[in-house]
Amino acid sequence: MSIRALPLYATIAIFLLAYLICYIQFPAMLSTRVIGNLLTDNAYLGIVAVGMTVVIVSGGIDLSVGSVIAFAGVFIAVILRETGLHPLVAFAMLLMITTAFGAAMGGMIHLLAMPPFIVTLAGMFLARGAGYMLSIDSVPIVDPFYQMMQRAYFVMPGRGRLTLLGMIMIAAVIVGMIVLHRTRFGTNVYALGGDEAAARLMGVAVGRTTVAVYAFSGFMAGLAGIVFSVYTSAGYPLATVGVELSAIAAVVIGGTLLTGGSGYMFGTLIGVLTMGLIQTYIVFDGSLSSWWTKIVIGALLLMFILLQKGLLRLRVSQ
């Protein structure tokens, strides 16, 4: 068994064990209705976690994604209210803005040799502030195209609904898997996260790769913002506070090393579903406080960080 893949196997084993425990107590948890809701409710988190996985594998961090999602919702809501443009045009404008925003942060990280934590922290405040400049109130989105997207779903066996939002998340994960595991860009990302100096000696274009990594994260955050605006039918600058930390937690629980250089996109999907499963269990139980979600996720996060430390020591000893 590969040591590098051990966190992924642990993630899958924990998810299956947790699902078995939930099924024994609540057999309805295995129904396609619950599975469909699990995918829909966590669609925006899954999409933004795809971008965060690429960033963390490269050895960086992106704290701006939660604010970018909030900005995206407000931007779309205000554009649709003030201009009457078709939502698809607003989506295209938004994705260009968020991708350029991510690329600008990547450029600053490389050209100024600044820590990603500092640059993306500034990006977090900038995006949140830009959302406030557009509106300080929650702006409802009333558009026939939005209503069509909310009603779009595929009926699975068992009458469960795989909604358009769930399908977009699955598509984003598949694209992320191809980008990270099947392209030269993905190989460069792993090399950059493993050892930047060695990657430079290998001929990896470090600057271009860094810019592309954060541009990809910005694109995924913008796409997550579109999905979140469809999910809530509104834009609000105070929305999705702390989502960046949830995305980081999902990536780490999914088996990606925080130090970079190792991780799997499929593990991130399992990490997102594990967090969603905990929330679903608490809803089914009805007697537990929602704060138990944070407690369990915190315990899982700590366990995986300890597992990563153990694996790093094992790798060094070899």
PDB file of C-alpha atoms in Angstrom, residues 42-183:
ATOM      1  CA  ASN A  42     -23.136  20.917  -0.041  1.00  0.00           C
ATOM      2  CA  ALA A  43     -22.778  21.831  -3.731  1.00  0.00           C
ATOM      3  CA  TYR A  44     -21.222  25.279  -3.227  1.00  0.00           C
ATOM      4  CA  LEU A  45     -18.819  23.950  -0.568  1.00  0.00           C
ATOM      5  CA  GLY A  46     -17.765  21.060  -2.809  1.00  0.00           C
ATOM      6  CA  ILE A  47     -17.050  23.386  -5.731  1.00  0.00           C
ATOM      7  CA  VAL A  48     -14.972  25.849  -3.734  1.00  0.00           C
ATOM      8  CA  ALA A  49     -13.116  22.915  -2.113  1.00  0.00           C
ATOM      9  CA  VAL A  50     -12.018  21.783  -5.606  1.00  0.00           C
ATOM     10  CA  GLY A  51     -10.134  25.066  -6.071  1.00  0.00           C
ATOM     11  CA  MET A  52      -8.823  24.942  -2.506  1.00  0.00           C
ATOM     12  CA  THR A  53      -7.414  21.432  -3.107  1.00  0.00           C
ATOM     13  CA  VAL A  54      -5.280  22.671  -6.001  1.00  0.00           C
ATOM     14  CA  VAL A  55      -4.081  25.619  -3.891  1.00  0.00           C
ATOM     15  CA  ILE A  56      -3.133  23.451  -0.892  1.00  0.00           C
ATOM     16  CA  VAL A  57      -1.432  20.794  -3.050  1.00  0.00           C
ATOM     17  CA  SER A  58       0.693  23.650  -4.460  1.00  0.00           C
ATOM     18  CA  GLY A  59       1.745  24.496  -0.900  1.00  0.00           C
ATOM     19  CA  GLY A  60      -0.454  27.626  -0.580  1.00  0.00           C
ATOM     20  CA  ILE A  61      -3.688  28.708   1.052  1.00  0.00           C
ATOM     21  CA  ASP A  62      -6.614  30.850  -0.143  1.00  0.00           C
ATOM     22  CA  LEU A  63      -8.544  32.692   2.560  1.00  0.00           C
ATOM     23  CA  SER A  64     -10.527  34.830   0.127  1.00  0.00           C
ATOM     24  CA  VAL A  65     -12.933  32.217  -1.238  1.00  0.00           C
ATOM     25  CA  GLY A  66     -15.747  32.741   1.309  1.00  0.00           C
ATOM     26  CA  SER A  67     -15.787  36.483   0.630  1.00  0.00           C
ATOM     27  CA  VAL A  68     -15.649  35.873  -3.133  1.00  0.00           C
ATOM     28  CA  ILE A  69     -18.779  33.683  -2.875  1.00  0.00           C
ATOM     29  CA  ALA A  70     -20.589  36.459  -0.962  1.00  0.00           C
ATOM     30  CA  PHE A  71     -19.431  39.069  -3.494  1.00  0.00           C
ATOM     31  CA  ALA A  72     -20.613  36.838  -6.345  1.00  0.00           C
ATOM     32  CA  GLY A  73     -24.131  36.607  -4.935  1.00  0.00           C
ATOM     33  CA  VAL A  74     -24.424  40.373  -4.429  1.00  0.00           C
ATOM     34  CA  PHE A  75     -22.884  41.119  -7.843  1.00  0.00           C
ATOM     35  CA  ILE A  76     -25.336  38.865  -9.681  1.00  0.00           C
ATOM     36  CA  ALA A  77     -28.343  40.114  -7.687  1.00  0.00           C
ATOM     37  CA  VAL A  78     -27.502  43.785  -8.288  1.00  0.00           C
ATOM     38  CA  ILE A  79     -26.659  43.272 -11.988  1.00  0.00           C
ATOM     39  CA  LEU A  80     -29.939  41.457 -12.616  1.00  0.00           C
ATOM     40  CA  ARG A  81     -31.943  44.064 -10.687  1.00  0.00           C
ATOM     41  CA  GLU A  82     -30.313  47.145 -12.204  1.00  0.00           C
ATOM     42  CA  THR A  83     -29.599  46.119 -15.807  1.00  0.00           C
ATOM     43  CA  GLY A  84     -32.006  43.357 -16.738  1.00  0.00           C
ATOM     44  CA  LEU A  85     -29.209  41.354 -18.390  1.00  0.00           C
ATOM     45  CA  HIS A  86     -29.690  37.626 -18.854  1.00  0.00           C
ATOM     46  CA  PRO A  87     -28.240  35.658 -15.904  1.00  0.00           C
ATOM     47  CA  LEU A  88     -25.829  33.800 -18.232  1.00  0.00           C
ATOM     48  CA  VAL A  89     -24.246  37.146 -19.193  1.00  0.00           C
ATOM     49  CA  ALA A  90     -23.960  38.084 -15.512  1.00  0.00           C
ATOM     50  CA  PHE A  91     -22.392  34.667 -14.791  1.00  0.00           C
ATOM     51  CA  ALA A  92     -19.774  35.182 -17.543  1.00  0.00           C
ATOM     52  CA  MET A  93     -18.922  38.677 -16.241  1.00  0.00           C
ATOM     53  CA  LEU A  94     -18.629  37.374 -12.679  1.00  0.00           C
ATOM     54  CA  LEU A  95     -16.370  34.439 -13.591  1.00  0.00           C
ATOM     55  CA  MET A  96     -14.033  36.760 -15.506  1.00  0.00           C
ATOM     56  CA  ILE A  97     -13.827  39.075 -12.460  1.00  0.00           C
ATOM     57  CA  THR A  98     -13.214  36.308  -9.888  1.00  0.00           C
ATOM     58  CA  THR A  99     -10.670  34.530 -12.133  1.00  0.00           C
ATOM     59  CA  ALA A 100      -8.784  37.791 -12.678  1.00  0.00           C
ATOM     60  CA  PHE A 101      -8.969  38.478  -8.931  1.00  0.00           C
ATOM     61  CA  GLY A 102      -7.424  35.084  -8.165  1.00  0.00           C
ATOM     62  CA  ALA A 103      -4.751  35.566 -10.841  1.00  0.00           C
ATOM     63  CA  ALA A 104      -3.856  38.970  -9.369  1.00  0.00           C
ATOM     64  CA  MET A 105      -3.379  37.416  -5.922  1.00  0.00           C
ATOM     65  CA  GLY A 106      -1.215  34.659  -7.455  1.00  0.00           C
ATOM     66  CA  GLY A 107       0.859  37.285  -9.260  1.00  0.00           C
ATOM     67  CA  MET A 108       1.443  39.228  -6.047  1.00  0.00           C
ATOM     68  CA  ILE A 109       2.413  36.060  -4.180  1.00  0.00           C
ATOM     69  CA  HIS A 110       5.045  35.249  -6.819  1.00  0.00           C
ATOM     70  CA  LEU A 111       6.357  38.698  -7.809  1.00  0.00           C
ATOM     71  CA  LEU A 112       6.514  40.148  -4.292  1.00  0.00           C
ATOM     72  CA  ALA A 113       7.495  36.818  -2.673  1.00  0.00           C
ATOM     73  CA  MET A 114       4.766  37.334  -0.098  1.00  0.00           C
ATOM     74  CA  PRO A 115       3.178  34.530   1.964  1.00  0.00           C
ATOM     75  CA  PRO A 116      -0.131  33.341   0.459  1.00  0.00           C
ATOM     76  CA  PHE A 117      -1.737  33.730   3.885  1.00  0.00           C
ATOM     77  CA  ILE A 118      -1.134  37.511   3.901  1.00  0.00           C
ATOM     78  CA  VAL A 119      -2.104  38.148   0.276  1.00  0.00           C
ATOM     79  CA  THR A 120      -5.313  36.096   0.387  1.00  0.00           C
ATOM     80  CA  LEU A 121      -6.211  37.587   3.786  1.00  0.00           C
ATOM     81  CA  ALA A 122      -6.098  41.001   2.129  1.00  0.00           C
ATOM     82  CA  GLY A 123      -8.126  39.517  -0.734  1.00  0.00           C
ATOM     83  CA  MET A 124     -10.702  38.312   1.786  1.00  0.00           C
ATOM     84  CA  PHE A 125     -11.282  41.843   3.086  1.00  0.00           C
ATOM     85  CA  LEU A 126     -11.241  43.329  -0.428  1.00  0.00           C
ATOM     86  CA  ALA A 127     -13.885  40.938  -1.766  1.00  0.00           C
ATOM     87  CA  ARG A 128     -16.106  41.350   1.305  1.00  0.00           C
ATOM     88  CA  GLY A 129     -15.751  45.125   1.095  1.00  0.00           C
ATOM     89  CA  ALA A 130     -16.592  45.100  -2.623  1.00  0.00           C
ATOM     90  CA  GLY A 131     -19.777  43.213  -1.787  1.00  0.00           C
ATOM     91  CA  TYR A 132     -20.712  45.873   0.772  1.00  0.00           C
ATOM     92  CA  MET A 133     -20.073  48.603  -1.801  1.00  0.00           C
ATOM     93  CA  LEU A 134     -22.681  47.040  -4.073  1.00  0.00           C
ATOM     94  CA  SER A 135     -25.275  46.619  -1.325  1.00  0.00           C
ATOM     95  CA  ILE A 136     -25.419  46.425   2.454  1.00  0.00           C
ATOM     96  CA  ASP A 137     -28.754  44.597   2.399  1.00  0.00           C
ATOM     97  CA  SER A 138     -29.843  41.180   1.218  1.00  0.00           C
ATOM     98  CA  VAL A 139     -30.912  41.512  -2.440  1.00  0.00           C
ATOM     99  CA  PRO A 140     -33.535  38.967  -3.619  1.00  0.00           C
ATOM    100  CA  ILE A 141     -33.127  37.394  -7.051  1.00  0.00           C
ATOM    101  CA  VAL A 142     -36.405  37.006  -8.937  1.00  0.00           C
ATOM    102  CA  ASP A 143     -35.716  35.718 -12.444  1.00  0.00           C
ATOM    103  CA  PRO A 144     -37.418  33.017 -14.534  1.00  0.00           C
ATOM    104  CA  PHE A 145     -34.015  31.525 -15.450  1.00  0.00           C
ATOM    105  CA  TYR A 146     -33.211  31.089 -11.752  1.00  0.00           C
ATOM    106  CA  GLN A 147     -36.557  29.421 -11.147  1.00  0.00           C
ATOM    107  CA  MET A 148     -35.859  27.084 -14.077  1.00  0.00           C
ATOM    108  CA  MET A 149     -32.452  26.146 -12.604  1.00  0.00           C
ATOM    109  CA  GLN A 150     -34.016  25.492  -9.183  1.00  0.00           C
ATOM    110  CA  ARG A 151     -36.612  23.179 -10.722  1.00  0.00           C
ATOM    111  CA  ALA A 152     -34.088  21.279 -12.889  1.00  0.00           C
ATOM    112  CA  TYR A 153     -33.383  17.810 -11.513  1.00  0.00           C
ATOM    113  CA  PHE A 154     -32.954  14.173 -12.497  1.00  0.00           C
ATOM    114  CA  VAL A 155     -35.146  11.611 -10.724  1.00  0.00           C
ATOM    115  CA  MET A 156     -32.997   8.773  -9.384  1.00  0.00           C
ATOM    116  CA  PRO A 157     -34.261   5.276  -8.483  1.00  0.00           C
ATOM    117  CA  GLY A 158     -36.131   5.596  -5.167  1.00  0.00           C
ATOM    118  CA  ARG A 159     -37.583   8.995  -6.228  1.00  0.00           C
ATOM    119  CA  GLY A 160     -34.532  10.923  -4.994  1.00  0.00           C
ATOM    120  CA  ARG A 161     -33.677  14.098  -6.887  1.00  0.00           C
ATOM    121  CA  LEU A 162     -30.224  14.811  -8.295  1.00  0.00           C
ATOM    122  CA  THR A 163     -30.577  18.558  -8.770  1.00  0.00           C
ATOM    123  CA  LEU A 164     -28.731  20.771 -11.228  1.00  0.00           C
ATOM    124  CA  LEU A 165     -26.648  22.152  -8.336  1.00  0.00           C
ATOM    125  CA  GLY A 166     -25.578  18.632  -7.330  1.00  0.00           C
ATOM    126  CA  MET A 167     -24.695  17.828 -10.943  1.00  0.00           C
ATOM    127  CA  ILE A 168     -22.599  21.011 -11.221  1.00  0.00           C
ATOM    128  CA  MET A 169     -20.654  19.979  -8.103  1.00  0.00           C
ATOM    129  CA  ILE A 170     -19.998  16.481  -9.486  1.00  0.00           C
ATOM    130  CA  ALA A 171     -18.890  18.006 -12.812  1.00  0.00           C
ATOM    131  CA  ALA A 172     -16.566  20.418 -10.958  1.00  0.00           C
ATOM    132  CA  VAL A 173     -14.967  17.524  -9.054  1.00  0.00           C
ATOM    133  CA  ILE A 174     -14.452  15.553 -12.296  1.00  0.00           C
ATOM    134  CA  VAL A 175     -12.861  18.607 -13.961  1.00  0.00           C
ATOM    135  CA  GLY A 176     -10.684  19.086 -10.864  1.00  0.00           C
ATOM    136  CA  MET A 177      -9.580  15.437 -10.998  1.00  0.00           C
ATOM    137  CA  ILE A 178      -8.605  15.768 -14.672  1.00  0.00           C
ATOM    138  CA  VAL A 179      -6.778  19.073 -14.107  1.00  0.00           C
ATOM    139  CA  LEU A 180      -4.880  17.850 -11.044  1.00  0.00           C
ATOM    140  CA  HIS A 181      -4.147  14.255 -12.026  1.00  0.00           C
ATOM    141  CA  ARG A 182      -4.071  14.177 -15.830  1.00  0.00           C
ATOM    142  CA  THR A 183      -2.455  17.422 -17.056  1.00  0.00           C
TER     143      THR A 183
END
